[in-house]
Amino acid sequence: MNQHDVRAQAWAMPLTSPIYPRGPYRFINREFMVISYRTDPALLEAVVPAPLKPAPGGIVKMEFIRMPDSTGFGDYTESGQVIPVTFKGEPGTYSHNMFLNDDAPIAGGREIWGFPKKLAGPSLRVDKDVLVGTLDYGDIRVATGTMGYKHRPFDHAKALAAVAGANYLLKIMPHVDCTPRICELVRYHCQDVTIKGAWEGPAALQLFDHVLAPVARLPVLEVVGAVHILTDLTLGLGEVVHDYLADSGAGKNAK
């Protein structure tokens, strides 16, 4: 294989059998349970990267997501914490950490957008009259969320706004000497969103200490709401809105 062939075929690793196909990626019957809770605002200040700013109120959203039919990635489940933020005064959310059970979307999410994904064991299921989300890291339970199943309809316009809003990621890719080769703030949106159902109801959330799945470092002070949303959507490709290496005068993009 000559150099031209390498350049023409290079997309993702391995070169001759990439772990995921090119996007964009369509999700059918993607199901969210999102439990919003209040935590210590000082803790959010310590983990949200500038130029993002935590939104007022000290809110964190613990998500449990089933993705039974996704282009290229198959059938998997995901859980993680997102933090409401502002960027230049505009609202959005920042993905603080994510845990899922499928290699392809872990690799694709990290390499393309910068999703902070790790391999773990999340689940989302119905247990009689309760929607139950759990997150295990190895054999250890690190999160359990429960929500009354379809207690009240949730406004579809609000559900659409929540799913289609601006989302921010901190994309970090190391150089071969372990210095940062890429360090960028990325923004993406979910597109072509169809809300198939949306509900709200009472909820409870427990987080447990774990050194490598540190969801409990943003402790639950008060659960303030929960929504259950069923949707079809396309995960849009991202755009770089801030380059930390160019800003510092370091790295390949230095000016």
Tab-separated table of C-alpha atoms in Angstrom:
chain	number	residue	atom	x	y	z
A	1	MET	CA	0.000	0.000	0.000
A	2	ASN	CA	1.564	3.292	-1.092
A	3	GLN	CA	1.254	6.652	0.670
A	4	HIS	CA	-1.555	7.849	-1.595
A	5	ASP	CA	-3.576	4.721	-0.761
A	6	VAL	CA	-3.015	5.296	2.938
A	7	ARG	CA	-4.245	8.884	2.695
A	8	ALA	CA	-7.228	7.858	0.580
A	9	GLN	CA	-8.318	5.030	2.877
A	10	ALA	CA	-7.433	6.455	6.283
A	11	TRP	CA	-10.578	7.067	8.263
A	12	ALA	CA	-10.297	5.322	11.607
A	13	MET	CA	-8.171	2.569	13.092
A	14	PRO	CA	-7.395	-0.121	12.091
A	15	LEU	CA	-6.673	1.194	8.600
A	16	THR	CA	-8.049	-1.854	6.749
A	17	SER	CA	-11.022	-2.542	9.073
A	18	PRO	CA	-12.146	0.615	10.911
A	19	ILE	CA	-13.964	0.019	14.191
A	20	TYR	CA	-16.881	2.248	13.098
A	21	PRO	CA	-18.253	3.595	9.781
A	22	ARG	CA	-18.371	7.218	8.729
A	23	GLY	CA	-21.194	9.329	10.120
A	24	PRO	CA	-23.645	10.877	10.517
A	25	TYR	CA	-25.424	8.318	12.687
A	26	ARG	CA	-29.167	7.712	12.950
A	27	PHE	CA	-30.809	6.406	16.143
A	28	ILE	CA	-34.255	4.777	16.153
A	29	ASN	CA	-36.301	4.424	19.366
A	30	ARG	CA	-33.600	6.070	21.459
A	31	GLU	CA	-34.922	6.153	25.025
A	32	PHE	CA	-33.791	8.597	27.715
A	33	MET	CA	-34.376	8.681	31.455
A	34	VAL	CA	-32.898	11.930	32.744
A	35	ILE	CA	-32.908	12.694	36.467
A	36	SER	CA	-32.028	16.304	37.309
A	37	TYR	CA	-30.561	17.037	40.709
A	38	ARG	CA	-28.971	19.846	42.660
A	39	THR	CA	-25.347	19.644	43.801
A	40	ASP	CA	-22.757	22.026	45.271
A	41	PRO	CA	-22.175	24.821	42.698
A	42	ALA	CA	-18.542	25.103	43.786
A	43	LEU	CA	-17.961	21.526	42.610
A	44	LEU	CA	-19.314	22.404	39.171
A	45	GLU	CA	-17.031	25.426	38.971
A	46	ALA	CA	-14.100	23.058	39.551
A	47	VAL	CA	-14.932	20.644	36.687
A	48	VAL	CA	-16.551	22.750	33.933
A	49	PRO	CA	-13.812	23.953	31.528
A	50	ALA	CA	-13.692	27.646	30.589
A	51	PRO	CA	-14.900	29.336	28.438
A	52	LEU	CA	-18.003	27.358	29.456
A	53	LYS	CA	-19.727	28.509	32.634
A	54	PRO	CA	-22.024	26.403	34.851
A	55	ALA	CA	-25.620	27.546	34.629
A	56	PRO	CA	-27.084	29.009	37.831
A	57	GLY	CA	-28.628	26.607	40.310
A	58	GLY	CA	-25.983	23.890	40.630
A	59	ILE	CA	-27.905	21.409	38.446
A	60	VAL	CA	-26.578	18.078	37.126
A	61	LYS	CA	-28.479	15.693	34.848
A	62	MET	CA	-27.887	11.968	35.334
A	63	GLU	CA	-28.795	10.201	32.105
A	64	PHE	CA	-29.616	6.569	31.381
A	65	ILE	CA	-30.057	5.958	27.631
A	66	ARG	CA	-31.110	2.870	25.634
A	67	MET	CA	-30.066	2.797	21.988
A	68	PRO	CA	-31.495	-0.410	20.469
A	69	ASP	CA	-31.052	0.575	16.796
A	70	SER	CA	-28.198	2.883	15.806
A	71	THR	CA	-26.444	3.195	12.452
A	72	GLY	CA	-23.052	1.505	12.582
A	73	PHE	CA	-23.026	1.137	16.368
A	74	GLY	CA	-25.800	-1.417	16.844
A	75	ASP	CA	-27.579	-1.979	20.159
A	76	TYR	CA	-26.136	-0.524	23.356
A	77	THR	CA	-26.853	1.378	26.562
A	78	GLU	CA	-25.205	4.462	28.034
A	79	SER	CA	-25.185	6.437	31.267
A	80	GLY	CA	-23.466	9.595	32.408
A	81	GLN	CA	-23.626	13.094	33.831
A	82	VAL	CA	-24.232	16.256	31.845
A	83	ILE	CA	-24.073	19.758	33.296
A	84	PRO	CA	-26.179	22.711	32.126
A	85	VAL	CA	-23.806	25.490	31.015
A	86	THR	CA	-23.601	28.690	29.017
A	87	PHE	CA	-21.185	29.536	26.203
A	88	LYS	CA	-20.956	33.225	25.354
A	89	GLY	CA	-24.259	33.658	27.156
A	90	GLU	CA	-26.082	30.933	25.211
A	91	PRO	CA	-27.428	27.846	27.037
A	92	GLY	CA	-26.257	24.308	26.457
A	93	THR	CA	-25.024	21.214	28.257
A	94	TYR	CA	-21.519	19.870	28.910
A	95	SER	CA	-20.854	16.120	28.970
A	96	HIS	CA	-18.870	15.505	32.149
A	97	ASN	CA	-18.545	11.723	31.938
A	98	MET	CA	-20.144	8.833	30.051
A	99	PHE	CA	-20.186	5.065	30.479
A	100	LEU	CA	-21.372	2.489	27.934
A	101	ASN	CA	-21.172	-1.158	26.967
A	102	ASP	CA	-20.161	-1.237	23.275
A	103	ASP	CA	-16.665	-0.813	21.829
A	104	ALA	CA	-17.586	0.889	18.539
A	105	PRO	CA	-19.456	3.905	19.984
A	106	ILE	CA	-16.790	4.289	22.678
A	107	ALA	CA	-14.084	4.568	20.018
A	108	GLY	CA	-16.181	6.666	17.621
A	109	GLY	CA	-17.477	8.965	20.314
A	110	ARG	CA	-14.013	9.670	21.698
A	111	GLU	CA	-12.193	9.993	18.369
A	112	ILE	CA	-14.707	12.011	16.325
A	113	TRP	CA	-16.400	14.332	18.835
A	114	GLY	CA	-14.514	13.925	22.106
A	115	PHE	CA	-17.243	12.220	24.140
A	116	PRO	CA	-15.707	11.270	27.526
A	117	LYS	CA	-16.650	7.601	27.202
A	118	LYS	CA	-15.509	4.604	29.246
A	119	LEU	CA	-16.439	0.929	29.112
A	120	ALA	CA	-18.913	-0.021	31.862
A	121	GLY	CA	-22.253	-1.753	32.440
A	122	PRO	CA	-25.256	0.617	32.284
A	123	SER	CA	-28.855	-0.554	31.964
A	124	LEU	CA	-32.315	0.946	31.524
A	125	ARG	CA	-35.411	-1.218	32.016
A	126	VAL	CA	-38.963	-1.284	33.339
A	127	ASP	CA	-39.514	-3.064	36.661
A	128	LYS	CA	-43.304	-3.338	37.060
A	129	ASP	CA	-44.418	0.297	37.612
A	130	VAL	CA	-40.914	1.829	37.775
A	131	LEU	CA	-38.340	2.811	35.157
A	132	VAL	CA	-34.948	1.721	36.517
A	133	GLY	CA	-31.515	2.901	35.414
A	134	THR	CA	-28.340	1.382	36.819
A	135	LEU	CA	-24.626	1.857	36.225
A	136	ASP	CA	-22.039	-0.760	37.172
A	137	TYR	CA	-18.292	-0.357	36.722
A	138	GLY	CA	-17.009	-3.910	36.612
A	139	ASP	CA	-18.849	-5.675	39.416
A	140	ILE	CA	-19.411	-2.506	41.444
A	141	ARG	CA	-22.690	-0.532	41.413
A	142	VAL	CA	-22.004	3.199	41.087
A	143	ALA	CA	-25.483	4.614	40.314
A	144	THR	CA	-29.146	3.648	40.641
A	145	GLY	CA	-31.969	5.840	39.370
A	146	THR	CA	-35.690	5.121	39.586
A	147	MET	CA	-38.661	6.977	38.121
A	148	GLY	CA	-42.397	6.396	38.227
A	149	TYR	CA	-43.323	4.887	34.855
A	150	LYS	CA	-45.183	7.328	32.587
A	151	HIS	CA	-46.919	9.146	35.427
A	152	ARG	CA	-47.659	12.376	33.528
A	153	PRO	CA	-47.254	13.545	29.920
A	154	PHE	CA	-44.325	15.911	29.396
A	155	ASP	CA	-44.630	18.768	26.919
A	156	HIS	CA	-43.256	17.624	23.544
A	157	ALA	CA	-41.924	21.087	22.695
A	158	LYS	CA	-39.860	21.096	25.889
A	159	ALA	CA	-38.657	17.562	25.162
A	160	LEU	CA	-37.607	18.600	21.658
A	161	ALA	CA	-35.748	21.627	23.000
A	162	ALA	CA	-33.923	19.441	25.530
A	163	VAL	CA	-32.847	16.855	22.942
A	164	ALA	CA	-31.978	19.291	20.138
A	165	GLY	CA	-30.115	21.910	22.192
A	166	ALA	CA	-26.400	22.725	22.021
A	167	ASN	CA	-24.072	20.173	23.597
A	168	TYR	CA	-20.397	20.714	24.440
A	169	LEU	CA	-17.466	18.317	24.736
A	170	LEU	CA	-13.803	18.667	25.635
A	171	LYS	CA	-11.922	16.697	22.963
A	172	ILE	CA	-8.442	15.608	24.056
A	173	MET	CA	-6.123	13.536	21.843
A	174	PRO	CA	-2.543	12.870	22.983
A	175	HIS	CA	0.628	13.108	20.911
A	176	VAL	CA	3.041	10.167	20.824
A	177	ASP	CA	5.025	11.770	23.659
A	178	CYS	CA	1.846	12.063	25.779
A	179	THR	CA	1.590	15.828	25.369
A	180	PRO	CA	-1.778	17.039	24.021
A	181	ARG	CA	-1.990	16.945	20.209
A	182	ILE	CA	-5.626	18.121	20.229
A	183	CYS	CA	-7.407	19.982	23.023
A	184	GLU	CA	-10.606	21.556	21.728
A	185	LEU	CA	-14.058	22.552	22.861
A	186	VAL	CA	-16.526	20.910	20.465
A	187	ARG	CA	-20.203	21.739	19.973
A	188	TYR	CA	-22.750	19.415	18.399
A	189	HIS	CA	-26.520	19.149	18.023
A	190	CYS	CA	-28.921	16.261	17.598
A	191	GLN	CA	-30.747	16.717	14.297
A	192	ASP	CA	-33.925	15.497	12.567
A	193	VAL	CA	-35.430	14.799	15.985
A	194	THR	CA	-38.844	13.128	16.265
A	195	ILE	CA	-40.358	12.974	19.746
A	196	LYS	CA	-42.375	9.736	19.943
A	197	GLY	CA	-43.308	10.079	23.593
A	198	ALA	CA	-42.379	12.119	26.666
A	199	TRP	CA	-43.337	11.759	30.317
A	200	GLU	CA	-42.376	13.135	33.717
A	201	GLY	CA	-42.775	11.763	37.214
A	202	PRO	CA	-41.279	11.265	40.661
A	203	ALA	CA	-37.704	10.025	40.822
A	204	ALA	CA	-34.898	9.013	43.149
A	205	LEU	CA	-31.152	8.775	42.544
A	206	GLN	CA	-28.289	7.164	44.452
A	207	LEU	CA	-24.605	7.641	43.574
A	208	PHE	CA	-21.789	5.568	45.073
A	209	ASP	CA	-18.083	6.354	45.392
A	210	HIS	CA	-15.764	4.719	42.863
A	211	VAL	CA	-12.241	5.828	42.010
A	212	LEU	CA	-12.558	5.375	38.206
A	213	ALA	CA	-16.284	6.071	37.830
A	214	PRO	CA	-16.472	9.212	39.971
A	215	VAL	CA	-20.139	10.118	39.546
A	216	ALA	CA	-20.479	10.601	43.324
A	217	ARG	CA	-17.991	13.486	43.251
A	218	LEU	CA	-21.030	15.545	42.235
A	219	PRO	CA	-23.256	14.404	45.111
A	220	VAL	CA	-27.042	14.497	45.104
A	221	LEU	CA	-28.354	17.220	47.409
A	222	GLU	CA	-31.908	17.254	46.014
A	223	VAL	CA	-33.677	15.611	43.077
A	224	VAL	CA	-35.525	18.364	41.211
A	225	GLY	CA	-37.169	16.479	38.339
A	226	ALA	CA	-37.113	13.581	35.902
A	227	VAL	CA	-38.171	13.021	32.303
A	228	HIS	CA	-38.553	9.931	30.138
A	229	ILE	CA	-38.276	10.576	26.390
A	230	LEU	CA	-38.588	8.229	23.387
A	231	THR	CA	-37.208	9.617	20.142
A	232	ASP	CA	-35.655	9.113	16.736
A	233	LEU	CA	-32.704	11.380	15.979
A	234	THR	CA	-29.505	11.882	14.021
A	235	LEU	CA	-26.321	12.560	15.952
A	236	GLY	CA	-24.893	15.534	14.117
A	237	LEU	CA	-21.173	15.908	13.496
A	238	GLY	CA	-19.446	18.577	15.549
A	239	GLU	CA	-17.702	21.921	15.177
A	240	VAL	CA	-14.711	23.275	17.069
A	241	VAL	CA	-15.646	26.435	18.982
A	242	HIS	CA	-12.444	26.880	21.013
A	243	ASP	CA	-8.869	25.604	20.546
A	244	TYR	CA	-6.997	25.528	23.859
A	245	LEU	CA	-3.601	24.860	22.247
A	246	ALA	CA	-3.887	27.751	19.809
A	247	ASP	CA	-5.003	29.957	22.683
A	248	SER	CA	-1.906	29.040	24.710
A	249	GLY	CA	0.583	29.273	21.861
A	250	ALA	CA	1.294	25.510	22.090
A	251	GLY	CA	0.709	22.549	19.836
A	252	LYS	CA	0.246	21.992	16.127
A	253	ASN	CA	-2.343	24.777	15.764
A	254	ALA	CA	-0.275	27.450	17.505
A	255	LYS	CA	-0.395	30.894	15.985
